[in-house]
Coordinates of C-alpha atoms in Angstrom, one line a residue:
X290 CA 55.4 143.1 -44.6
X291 CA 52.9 145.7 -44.7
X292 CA 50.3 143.9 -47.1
X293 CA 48.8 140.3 -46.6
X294 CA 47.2 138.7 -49.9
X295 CA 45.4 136.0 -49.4
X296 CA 45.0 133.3 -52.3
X297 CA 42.1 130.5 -52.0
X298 CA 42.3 126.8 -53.5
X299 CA 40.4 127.9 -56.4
X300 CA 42.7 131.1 -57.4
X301 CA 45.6 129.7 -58.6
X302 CA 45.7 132.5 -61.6
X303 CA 49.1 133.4 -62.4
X304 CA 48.2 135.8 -65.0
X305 CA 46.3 138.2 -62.2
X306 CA 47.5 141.3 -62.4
X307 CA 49.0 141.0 -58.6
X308 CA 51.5 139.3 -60.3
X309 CA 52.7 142.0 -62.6
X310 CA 55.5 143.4 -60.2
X311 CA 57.1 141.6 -57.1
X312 CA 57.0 143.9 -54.2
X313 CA 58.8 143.2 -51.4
X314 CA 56.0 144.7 -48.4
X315 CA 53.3 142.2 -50.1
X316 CA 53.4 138.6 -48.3
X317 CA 50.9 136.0 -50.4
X318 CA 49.1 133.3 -48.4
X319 CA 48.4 130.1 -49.4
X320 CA 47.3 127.9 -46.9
X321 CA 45.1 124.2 -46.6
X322 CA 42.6 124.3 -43.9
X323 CA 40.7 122.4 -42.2
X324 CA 37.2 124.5 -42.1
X325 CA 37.5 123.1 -46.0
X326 CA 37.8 119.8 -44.9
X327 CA 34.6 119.8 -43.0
X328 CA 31.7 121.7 -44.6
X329 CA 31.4 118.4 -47.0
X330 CA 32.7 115.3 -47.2
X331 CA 35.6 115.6 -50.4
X332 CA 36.4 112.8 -52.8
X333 CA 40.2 112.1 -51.6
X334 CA 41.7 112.7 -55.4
X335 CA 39.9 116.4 -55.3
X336 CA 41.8 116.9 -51.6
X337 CA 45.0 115.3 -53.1
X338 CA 44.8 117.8 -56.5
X339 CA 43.8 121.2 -54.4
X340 CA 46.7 120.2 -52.3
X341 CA 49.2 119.7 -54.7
X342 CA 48.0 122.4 -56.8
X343 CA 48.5 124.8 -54.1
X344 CA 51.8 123.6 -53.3
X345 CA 53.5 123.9 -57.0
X346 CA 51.9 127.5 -57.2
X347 CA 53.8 128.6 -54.1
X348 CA 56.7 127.5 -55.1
X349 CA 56.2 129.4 -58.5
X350 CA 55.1 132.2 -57.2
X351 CA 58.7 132.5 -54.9
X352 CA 60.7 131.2 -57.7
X353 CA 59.1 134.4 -59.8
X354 CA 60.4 136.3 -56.7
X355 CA 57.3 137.0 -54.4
X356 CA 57.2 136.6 -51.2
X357 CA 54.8 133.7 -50.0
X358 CA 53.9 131.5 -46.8
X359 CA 52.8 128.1 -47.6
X360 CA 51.0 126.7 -45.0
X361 CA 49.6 123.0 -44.9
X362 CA 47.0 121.1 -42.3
X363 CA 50.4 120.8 -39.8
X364 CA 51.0 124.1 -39.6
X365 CA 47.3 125.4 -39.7
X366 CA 45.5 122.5 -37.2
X367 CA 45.8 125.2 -34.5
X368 CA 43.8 127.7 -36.3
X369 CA 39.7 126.6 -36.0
X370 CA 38.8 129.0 -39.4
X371 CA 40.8 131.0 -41.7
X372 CA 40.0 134.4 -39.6
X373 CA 41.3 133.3 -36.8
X374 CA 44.8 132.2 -39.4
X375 CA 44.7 136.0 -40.7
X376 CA 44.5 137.5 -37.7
X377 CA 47.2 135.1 -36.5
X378 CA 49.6 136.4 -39.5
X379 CA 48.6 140.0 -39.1
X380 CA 50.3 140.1 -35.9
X381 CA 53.2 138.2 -36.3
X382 CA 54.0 140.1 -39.4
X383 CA 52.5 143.6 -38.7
X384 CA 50.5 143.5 -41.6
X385 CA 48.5 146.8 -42.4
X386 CA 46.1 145.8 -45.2
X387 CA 44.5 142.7 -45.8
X388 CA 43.9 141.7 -49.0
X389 CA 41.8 139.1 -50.9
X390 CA 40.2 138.0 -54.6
X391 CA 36.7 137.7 -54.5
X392 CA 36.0 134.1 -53.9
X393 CA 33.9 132.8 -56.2
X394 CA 31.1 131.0 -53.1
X395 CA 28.8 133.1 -50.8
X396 CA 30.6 131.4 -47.8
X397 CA 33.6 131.9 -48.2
X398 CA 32.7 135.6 -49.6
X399 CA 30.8 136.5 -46.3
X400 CA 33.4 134.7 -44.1
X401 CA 36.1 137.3 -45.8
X402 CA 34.1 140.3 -45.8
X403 CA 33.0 139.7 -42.2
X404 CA 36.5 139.5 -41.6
X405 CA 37.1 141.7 -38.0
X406 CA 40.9 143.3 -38.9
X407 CA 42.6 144.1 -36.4
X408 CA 42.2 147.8 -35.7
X409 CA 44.4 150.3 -37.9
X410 CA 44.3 147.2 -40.7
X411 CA 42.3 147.7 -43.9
X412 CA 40.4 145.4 -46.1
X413 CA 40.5 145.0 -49.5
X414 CA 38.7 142.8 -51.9
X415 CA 39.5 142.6 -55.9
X416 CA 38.3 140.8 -58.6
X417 CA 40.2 137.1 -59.5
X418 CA 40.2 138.4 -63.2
X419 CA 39.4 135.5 -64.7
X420 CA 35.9 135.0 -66.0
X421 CA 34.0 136.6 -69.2
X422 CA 30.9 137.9 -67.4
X423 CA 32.5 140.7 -65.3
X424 CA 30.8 139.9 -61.7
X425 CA 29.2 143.4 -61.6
X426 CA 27.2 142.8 -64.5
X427 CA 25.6 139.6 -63.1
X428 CA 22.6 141.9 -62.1
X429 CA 22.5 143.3 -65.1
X430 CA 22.3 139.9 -67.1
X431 CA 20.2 137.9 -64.4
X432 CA 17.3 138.7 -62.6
X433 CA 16.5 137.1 -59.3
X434 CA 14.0 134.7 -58.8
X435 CA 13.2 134.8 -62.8
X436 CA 13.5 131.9 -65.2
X437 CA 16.2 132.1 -67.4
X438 CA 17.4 130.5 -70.6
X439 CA 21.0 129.9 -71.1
X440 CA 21.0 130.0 -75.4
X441 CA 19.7 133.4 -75.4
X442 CA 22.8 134.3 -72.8
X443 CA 25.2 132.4 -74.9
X444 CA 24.0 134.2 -78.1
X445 CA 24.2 137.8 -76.3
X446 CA 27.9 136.4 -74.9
X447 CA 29.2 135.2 -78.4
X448 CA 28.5 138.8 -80.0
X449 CA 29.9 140.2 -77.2
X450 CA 33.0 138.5 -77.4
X451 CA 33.1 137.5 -81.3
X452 CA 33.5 134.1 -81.1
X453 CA 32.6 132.2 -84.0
X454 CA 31.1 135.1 -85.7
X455 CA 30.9 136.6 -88.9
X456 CA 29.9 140.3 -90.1
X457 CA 27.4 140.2 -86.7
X458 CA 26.2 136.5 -87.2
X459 CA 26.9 133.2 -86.1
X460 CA 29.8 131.2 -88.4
X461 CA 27.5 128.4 -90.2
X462 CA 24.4 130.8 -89.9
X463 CA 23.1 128.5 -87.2
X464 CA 24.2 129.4 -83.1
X465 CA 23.7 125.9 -81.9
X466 CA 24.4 122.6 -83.3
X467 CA 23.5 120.4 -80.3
X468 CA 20.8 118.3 -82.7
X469 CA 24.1 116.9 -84.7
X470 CA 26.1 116.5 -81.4
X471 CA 24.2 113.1 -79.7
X472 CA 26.0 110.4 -81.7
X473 CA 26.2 107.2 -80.2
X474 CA 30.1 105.0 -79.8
X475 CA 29.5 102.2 -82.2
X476 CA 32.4 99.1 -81.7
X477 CA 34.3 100.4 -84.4
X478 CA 34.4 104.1 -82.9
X479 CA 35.8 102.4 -79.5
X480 CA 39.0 101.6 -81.2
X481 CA 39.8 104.9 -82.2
X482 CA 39.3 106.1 -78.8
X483 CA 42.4 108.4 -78.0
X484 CA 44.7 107.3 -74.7
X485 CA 44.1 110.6 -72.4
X486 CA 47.0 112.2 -71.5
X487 CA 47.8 111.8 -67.9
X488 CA 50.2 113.0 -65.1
X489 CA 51.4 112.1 -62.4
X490 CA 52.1 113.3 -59.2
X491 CA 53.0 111.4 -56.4
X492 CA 50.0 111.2 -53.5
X493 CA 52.0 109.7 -50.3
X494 CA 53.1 113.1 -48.8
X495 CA 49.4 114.3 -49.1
X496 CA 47.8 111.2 -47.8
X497 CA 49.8 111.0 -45.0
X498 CA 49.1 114.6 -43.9
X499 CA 45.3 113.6 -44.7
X500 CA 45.8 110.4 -42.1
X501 CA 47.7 112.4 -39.6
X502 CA 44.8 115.0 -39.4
X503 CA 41.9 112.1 -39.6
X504 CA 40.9 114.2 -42.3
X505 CA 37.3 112.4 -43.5
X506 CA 37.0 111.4 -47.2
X507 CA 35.8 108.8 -50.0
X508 CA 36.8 107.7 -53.3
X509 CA 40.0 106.0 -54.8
X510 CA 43.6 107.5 -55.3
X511 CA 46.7 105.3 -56.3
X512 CA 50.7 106.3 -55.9
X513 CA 50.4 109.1 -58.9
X514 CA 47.4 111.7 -59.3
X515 CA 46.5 111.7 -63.2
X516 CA 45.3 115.1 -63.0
X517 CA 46.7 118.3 -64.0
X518 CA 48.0 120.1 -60.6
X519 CA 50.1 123.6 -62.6
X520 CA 49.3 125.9 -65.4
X521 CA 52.3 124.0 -67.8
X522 CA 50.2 121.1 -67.2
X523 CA 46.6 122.2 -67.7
X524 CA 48.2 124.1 -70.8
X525 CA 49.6 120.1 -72.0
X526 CA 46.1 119.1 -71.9
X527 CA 44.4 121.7 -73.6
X528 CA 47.0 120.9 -76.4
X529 CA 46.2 117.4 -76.3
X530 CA 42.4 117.6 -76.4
X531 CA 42.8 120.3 -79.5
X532 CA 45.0 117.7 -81.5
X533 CA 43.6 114.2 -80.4
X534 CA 40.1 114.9 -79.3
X535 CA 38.5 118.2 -80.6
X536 CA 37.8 116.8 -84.1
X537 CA 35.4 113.9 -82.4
X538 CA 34.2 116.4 -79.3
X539 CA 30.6 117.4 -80.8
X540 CA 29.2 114.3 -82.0
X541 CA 30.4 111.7 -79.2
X542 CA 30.3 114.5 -76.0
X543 CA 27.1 113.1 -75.2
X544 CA 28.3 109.0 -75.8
X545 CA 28.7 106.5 -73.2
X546 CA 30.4 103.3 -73.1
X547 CA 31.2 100.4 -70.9
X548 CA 33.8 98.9 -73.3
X549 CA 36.6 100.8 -73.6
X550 CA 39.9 100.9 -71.4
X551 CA 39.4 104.8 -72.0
X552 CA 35.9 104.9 -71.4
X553 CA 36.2 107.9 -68.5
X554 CA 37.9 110.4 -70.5
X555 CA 36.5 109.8 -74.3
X556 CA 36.9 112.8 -76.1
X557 CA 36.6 114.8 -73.3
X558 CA 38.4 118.1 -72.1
X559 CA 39.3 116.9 -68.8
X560 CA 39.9 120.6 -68.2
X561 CA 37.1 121.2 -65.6
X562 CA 39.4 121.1 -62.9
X563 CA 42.2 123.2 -63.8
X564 CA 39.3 125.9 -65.4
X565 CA 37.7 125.8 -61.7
X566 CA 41.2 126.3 -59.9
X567 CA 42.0 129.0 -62.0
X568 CA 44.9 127.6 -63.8
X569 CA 43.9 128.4 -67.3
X570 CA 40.9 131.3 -68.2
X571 CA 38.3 130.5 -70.3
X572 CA 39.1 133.0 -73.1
X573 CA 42.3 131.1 -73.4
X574 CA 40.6 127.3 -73.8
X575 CA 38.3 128.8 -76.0
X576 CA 40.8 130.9 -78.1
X577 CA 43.4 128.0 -78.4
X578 CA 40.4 125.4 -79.8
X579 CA 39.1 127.7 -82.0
X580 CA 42.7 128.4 -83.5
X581 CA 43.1 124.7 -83.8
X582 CA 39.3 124.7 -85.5
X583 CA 40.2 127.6 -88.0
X584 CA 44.0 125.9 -88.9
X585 CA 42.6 122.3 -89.4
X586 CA 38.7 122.7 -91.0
X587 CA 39.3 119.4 -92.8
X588 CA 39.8 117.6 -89.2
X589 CA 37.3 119.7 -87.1
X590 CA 33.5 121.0 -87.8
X591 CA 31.8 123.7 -87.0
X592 CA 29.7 121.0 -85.2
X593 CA 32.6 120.5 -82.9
X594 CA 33.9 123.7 -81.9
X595 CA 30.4 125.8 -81.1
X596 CA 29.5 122.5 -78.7
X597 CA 32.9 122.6 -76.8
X598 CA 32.8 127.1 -77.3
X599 CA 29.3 126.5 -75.9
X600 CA 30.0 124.5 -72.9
X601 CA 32.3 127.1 -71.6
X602 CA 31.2 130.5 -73.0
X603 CA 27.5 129.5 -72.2
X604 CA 27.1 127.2 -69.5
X605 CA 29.8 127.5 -67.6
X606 CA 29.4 131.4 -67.4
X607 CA 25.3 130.9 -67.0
X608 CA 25.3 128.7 -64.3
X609 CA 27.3 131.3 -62.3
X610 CA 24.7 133.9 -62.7
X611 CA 22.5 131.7 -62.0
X612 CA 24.0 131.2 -59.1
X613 CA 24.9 134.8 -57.4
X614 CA 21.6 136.1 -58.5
X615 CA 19.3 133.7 -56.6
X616 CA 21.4 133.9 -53.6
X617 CA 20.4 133.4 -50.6
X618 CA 17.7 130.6 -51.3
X619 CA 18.7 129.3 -54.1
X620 CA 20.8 126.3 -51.5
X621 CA 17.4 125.7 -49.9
X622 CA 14.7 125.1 -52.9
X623 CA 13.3 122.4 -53.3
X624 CA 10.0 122.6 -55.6
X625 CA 9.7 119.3 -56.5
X626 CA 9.4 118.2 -52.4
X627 CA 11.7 115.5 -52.7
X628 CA 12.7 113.4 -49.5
X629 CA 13.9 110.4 -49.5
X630 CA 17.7 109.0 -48.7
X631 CA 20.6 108.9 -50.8
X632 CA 21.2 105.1 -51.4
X633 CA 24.0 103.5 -50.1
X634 CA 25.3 102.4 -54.0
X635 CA 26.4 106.3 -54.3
X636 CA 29.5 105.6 -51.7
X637 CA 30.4 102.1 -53.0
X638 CA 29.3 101.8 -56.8
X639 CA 27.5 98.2 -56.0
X640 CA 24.2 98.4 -57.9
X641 CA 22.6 95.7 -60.3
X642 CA 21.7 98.8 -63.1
X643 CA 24.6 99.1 -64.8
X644 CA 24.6 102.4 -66.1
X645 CA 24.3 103.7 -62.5
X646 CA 27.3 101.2 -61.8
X647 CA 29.5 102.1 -64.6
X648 CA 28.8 106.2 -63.2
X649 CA 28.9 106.1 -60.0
X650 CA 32.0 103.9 -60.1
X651 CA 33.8 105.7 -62.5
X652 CA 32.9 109.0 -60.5
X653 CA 34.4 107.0 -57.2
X654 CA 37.5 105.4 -59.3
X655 CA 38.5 109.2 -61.1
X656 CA 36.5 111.7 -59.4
X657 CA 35.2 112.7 -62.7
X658 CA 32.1 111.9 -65.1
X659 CA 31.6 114.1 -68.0
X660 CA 27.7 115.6 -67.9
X661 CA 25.8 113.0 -69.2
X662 CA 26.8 110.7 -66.9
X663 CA 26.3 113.1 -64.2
X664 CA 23.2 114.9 -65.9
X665 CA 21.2 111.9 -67.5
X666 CA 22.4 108.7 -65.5
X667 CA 23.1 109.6 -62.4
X668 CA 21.3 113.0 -61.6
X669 CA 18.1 111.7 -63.5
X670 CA 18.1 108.7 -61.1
X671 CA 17.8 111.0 -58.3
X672 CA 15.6 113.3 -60.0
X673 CA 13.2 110.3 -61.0
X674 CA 13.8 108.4 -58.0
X675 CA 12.8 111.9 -55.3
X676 CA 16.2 112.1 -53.4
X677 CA 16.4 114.9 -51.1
X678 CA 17.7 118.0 -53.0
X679 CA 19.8 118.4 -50.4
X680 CA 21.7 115.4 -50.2
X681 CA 21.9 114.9 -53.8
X682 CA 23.8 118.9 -53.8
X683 CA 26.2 117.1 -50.7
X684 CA 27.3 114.4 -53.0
X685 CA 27.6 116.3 -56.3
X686 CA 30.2 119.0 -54.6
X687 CA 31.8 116.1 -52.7
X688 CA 32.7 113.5 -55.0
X689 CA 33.9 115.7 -58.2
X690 CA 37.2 117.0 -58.6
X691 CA 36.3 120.0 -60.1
X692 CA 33.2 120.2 -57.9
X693 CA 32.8 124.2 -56.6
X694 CA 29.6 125.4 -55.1
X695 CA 29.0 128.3 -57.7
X696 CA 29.5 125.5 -60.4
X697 CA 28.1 122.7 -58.7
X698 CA 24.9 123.7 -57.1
X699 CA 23.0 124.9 -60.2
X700 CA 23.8 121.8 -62.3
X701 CA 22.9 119.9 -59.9
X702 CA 19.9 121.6 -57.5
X703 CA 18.8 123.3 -60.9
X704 CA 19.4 121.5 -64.5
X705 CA 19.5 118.2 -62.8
X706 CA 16.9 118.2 -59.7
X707 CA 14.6 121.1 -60.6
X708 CA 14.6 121.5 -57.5
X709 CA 14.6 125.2 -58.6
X710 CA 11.5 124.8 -59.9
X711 CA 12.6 125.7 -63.1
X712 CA 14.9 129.0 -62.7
X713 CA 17.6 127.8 -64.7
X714 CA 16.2 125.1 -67.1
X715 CA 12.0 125.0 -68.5
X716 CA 11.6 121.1 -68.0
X717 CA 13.3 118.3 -65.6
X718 CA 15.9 116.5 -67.6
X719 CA 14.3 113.4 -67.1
X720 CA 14.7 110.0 -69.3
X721 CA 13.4 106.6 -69.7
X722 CA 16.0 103.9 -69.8
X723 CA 15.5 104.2 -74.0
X724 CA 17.7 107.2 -73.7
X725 CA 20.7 105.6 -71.8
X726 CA 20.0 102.8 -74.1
X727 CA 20.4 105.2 -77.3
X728 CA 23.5 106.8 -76.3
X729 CA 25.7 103.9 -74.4
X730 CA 26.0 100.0 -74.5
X731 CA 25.5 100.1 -71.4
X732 CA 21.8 98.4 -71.0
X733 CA 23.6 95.4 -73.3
X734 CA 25.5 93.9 -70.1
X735 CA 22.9 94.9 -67.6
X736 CA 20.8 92.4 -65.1
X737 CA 17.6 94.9 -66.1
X738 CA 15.8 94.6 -69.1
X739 CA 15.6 98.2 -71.0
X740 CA 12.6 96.9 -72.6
X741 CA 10.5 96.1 -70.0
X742 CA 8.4 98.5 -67.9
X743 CA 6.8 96.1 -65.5
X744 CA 8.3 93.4 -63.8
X745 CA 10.9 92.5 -61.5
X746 CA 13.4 92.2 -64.0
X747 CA 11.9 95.8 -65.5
X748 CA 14.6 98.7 -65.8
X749 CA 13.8 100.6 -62.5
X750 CA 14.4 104.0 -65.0
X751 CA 11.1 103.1 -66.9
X752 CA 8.9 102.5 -64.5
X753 CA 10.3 105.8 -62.2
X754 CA 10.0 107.8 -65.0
X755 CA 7.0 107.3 -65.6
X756 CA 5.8 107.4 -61.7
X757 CA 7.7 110.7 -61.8
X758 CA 5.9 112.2 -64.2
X759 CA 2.4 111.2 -63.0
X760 CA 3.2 112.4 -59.5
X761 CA 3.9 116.1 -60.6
X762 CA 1.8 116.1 -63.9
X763 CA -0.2 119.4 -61.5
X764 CA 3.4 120.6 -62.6
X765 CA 4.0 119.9 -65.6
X766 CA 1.6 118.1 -68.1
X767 CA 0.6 121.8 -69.1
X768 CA 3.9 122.8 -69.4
X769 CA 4.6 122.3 -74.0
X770 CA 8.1 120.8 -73.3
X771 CA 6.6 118.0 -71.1
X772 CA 2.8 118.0 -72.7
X773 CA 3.4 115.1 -75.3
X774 CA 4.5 113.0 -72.4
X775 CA 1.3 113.1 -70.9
X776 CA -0.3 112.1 -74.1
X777 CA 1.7 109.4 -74.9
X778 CA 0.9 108.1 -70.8
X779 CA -2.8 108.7 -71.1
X780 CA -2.8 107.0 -74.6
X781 CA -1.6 103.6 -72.3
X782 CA -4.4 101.2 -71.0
X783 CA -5.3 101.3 -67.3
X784 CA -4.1 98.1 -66.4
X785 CA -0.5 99.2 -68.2
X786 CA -0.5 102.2 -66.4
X787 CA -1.8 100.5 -63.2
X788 CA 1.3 97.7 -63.9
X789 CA 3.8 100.4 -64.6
X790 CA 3.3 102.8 -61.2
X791 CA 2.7 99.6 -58.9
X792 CA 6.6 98.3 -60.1
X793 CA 7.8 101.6 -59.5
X794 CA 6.4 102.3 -55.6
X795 CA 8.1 98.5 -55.5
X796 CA 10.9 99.9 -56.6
X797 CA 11.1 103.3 -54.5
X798 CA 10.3 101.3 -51.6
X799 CA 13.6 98.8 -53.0
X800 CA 15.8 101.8 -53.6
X801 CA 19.0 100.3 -51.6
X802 CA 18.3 97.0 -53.5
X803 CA 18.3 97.6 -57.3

């Protein structure tokens, strides 16, 4: 072998152009390690699917005729980082060049291009061809340490690409539909909930090389992982969500319910994961569901293609600019100078609120929670309740399955925590508990009353909110997306208002308790 080619977790792309022609001096590495075991603590299912994932596109990738070394934690335990695991294989197999696709996190990007090759051995980095914003261009799009707004992005993006356009403007003459998108599940909607499509792979092999390692982790796993783990696979799903779930996407994406055996996957992609490994691009999801959109207009609205077009083409490409730009402080803001602890209901699901039960546990149960949960339940708890930035960032990239720093880390330490102090979104997405109340049954069935402010029996969400927003009004009652807030607060009397932030420092003082 005279070329080593290294392929991460997250670059399982078959349709890189590596691929093209077998070549037998090239020798692909795939390999688990344990350095990715320990920078966070990883929801087992998101172990068990990298794992697995890995594994079937090893064995592809020799069945196409390349030739590749698969290595899992018992072959690897020897090695303490991946360098030291390169260097390793460019000895044993005399390996000239080294080469690698850019990974897609500043660690593992400095790690690789600190990389100290052996001498006479070259070092080469490409591109992982799979994104729509070409990764030189990121400067050229985003500016460092500059607000930004992601619909003015998306627009430039969809005339770029000419999605859902016509003759230079947007299909519908509108660019955004969001305002018909925040429909509520009523109890005749729940019925018509489709069954998600599901896989399974079996988990023993994998858990038994996690136990033999004492590999750390959280969360529940059965016999069979339900998520997609090859390209065939994540290609099933995307079919499945154009037939059964596209035509409902847009108005129920934002919809929460506590009723429903399918209440996790709704009408939901579930493609997150496979998009972040690499399985499938995003010009294909997008492609295929606007196909389906164009050959079925009676079934699907323009509603419901630009909000699923506009989760991928603009926030999922926006938050990665967001991210490389703002590197290297974006891990360490924190504007908002939140401190306190993580409560302990985030590792078990045990909470009397039960939205923040129904999230969290559903987040422990599938490793998954489509963005509302994650955005206006669970991260606006935090974000109302002053949880470390840093901690709340831990969590986020720990417990989801398709949980990858460049992904994870602006969602979270940006849209949901401002902890940015506003680089990637103009106001905290913060709610009162009318909000989860308007978009889930969940308040229904909960020991917290929804109506109540004050009181011990007061949803905690009221009371924080408003707490929250009296504690950084410096901050933000001048700010015109936050101002009427203020107005409606100083509008209260003073022994409301006095009633209100006294049962929220009870509650902050409470947190582990509610």
């Amino acid at each position: 072998m005279r070329t080593l080619r290294l392929i991460l977790g997250d670059q399982l792309n078959a349709q890189h152009s590596w691929y093209r022609e077998r070549n037998s001096d090239h020798l692909y590495l795939i390999a688990e390690l344990h350095q990715e075991q320990r920078y966070v603590k990883h929801h087992v299912q998101k172990i068990v699917a990298f794992f697995i994932s890995m594994q079937r596109f090893a064995e592809a990738l020799s069945d196409a005729g390349h030739q590749v070394v698969h290595l899992t934690l018992d072959e690897t335990a020897e090695f303490e980082s991946l360098e030291q695991l390169i260097l390793a294989l460019c000895q044993q197999h005399q390996i000239e060049q080294i080469e690698f696709q850019r990974p897609d996190e500043i660690r593992l990007l400095e790690q690789l291009r600190n990389l100290k090759a052996p001498a006479g051995v070259g070092l080469r980095e490409v591109d992982t061809e799979h994104f729509l914003l070409p990764f030189d261009e990121i400067s050229k799009e985003f500016k460092p340490q500059r607000s930004l707004r992601m619909e003015a992005f998306y627009r430039r993006m969809r005339q770029r690409y000419g999605y859902l356009m016509h003759n230079g403007e947007p299909e519908g003459e509108r660019w955004n539909f969001d305002s018909e998108n925040r429909k509520a599940l009523k109890a005749a909607d729940l019925e018509k909930i489709p069954q998600p499509l599901c896989f399974s792979q079996s988990t023993r092999v994998v858990l038994e090389r996690l136990a033999r390692h004492k590999i750390s982790h959280f969360g529940e796993i059965g016999d069979q992982l339900v998520w997609p783990t090859s390209r065939k696979e994540a290609l099933q799903l995307l079919e499945f969500f154009c037939t059964h779930c596209l035509p409902l996407f847009g108005q129920f994406q934002d919809a929460m319910t506590a009723n429903s055996e399918h209440k996790w996957s709704l009408y939901h992609s579930r493609l997150s994961f496979a998009l972040n490994a690499k399985m499938i691009s995003p010009a294909q999801v997008i492609e295929r569901s606007i196909a389906e959109f164009r050959a079925h207009p009676e079934l699907i609205d323009l509603a419901q293609i630009e909000g699923f077009v506009r989760q991928i083409l603009g926030w999922r490409e926006f938050v990665r600019g967001i991210y490389w730009i703002n590197l290297p402080e974006y891990p360490t803001l924190n504007a908002l100078e939140a401190d306190r602890d993580l409560p302990d209901y985030f590792w078990s699901g045990k909470t009397k609120m039960r939205c923040m039960e129904q999230s969290l546990g559903q987040s422990l149960d599938y490793a998954y929670a489509h963005h509302i949960q994650r955005l206006m339940v669970i991260g606006n708890f935090t974000l109302l309740a002053g949880i470390d930035p840093d901690q709340v960032d831990a969590w986020y990239l720990g417990v989801y399955i398709d949980a990858i720093e460049w992904v994870e880390m602006p969602n979270t330490r940006g849209m949901s925590q401002f902890a940015d102090g506003g680089l990637l979104a103009s106001k905290p997405y913060s709610g009162s508990g009318q909000y989860i109340s308007r978009m889930s049954d969940y308040c229904k069935s909960c020991f917290y009353d929804v109506k109540l402010r004050a009181g011990n029996r007061s949803c905690p969400f009221n009371s924080l909110y408003w707490h929250f927003h009296e504690r950084h009004k410096g901050r933000f009652a001048n700010n015109p997306r936050t101002a009427m807030v203020y107005r409606n607060w100083d509008k209260k009397p003073e022994a409301e208002r006095a009633a209100i932030m006294q049962q929220a420092a009870n509650y902050l003082d409470t947190l582990n308790e509610l």
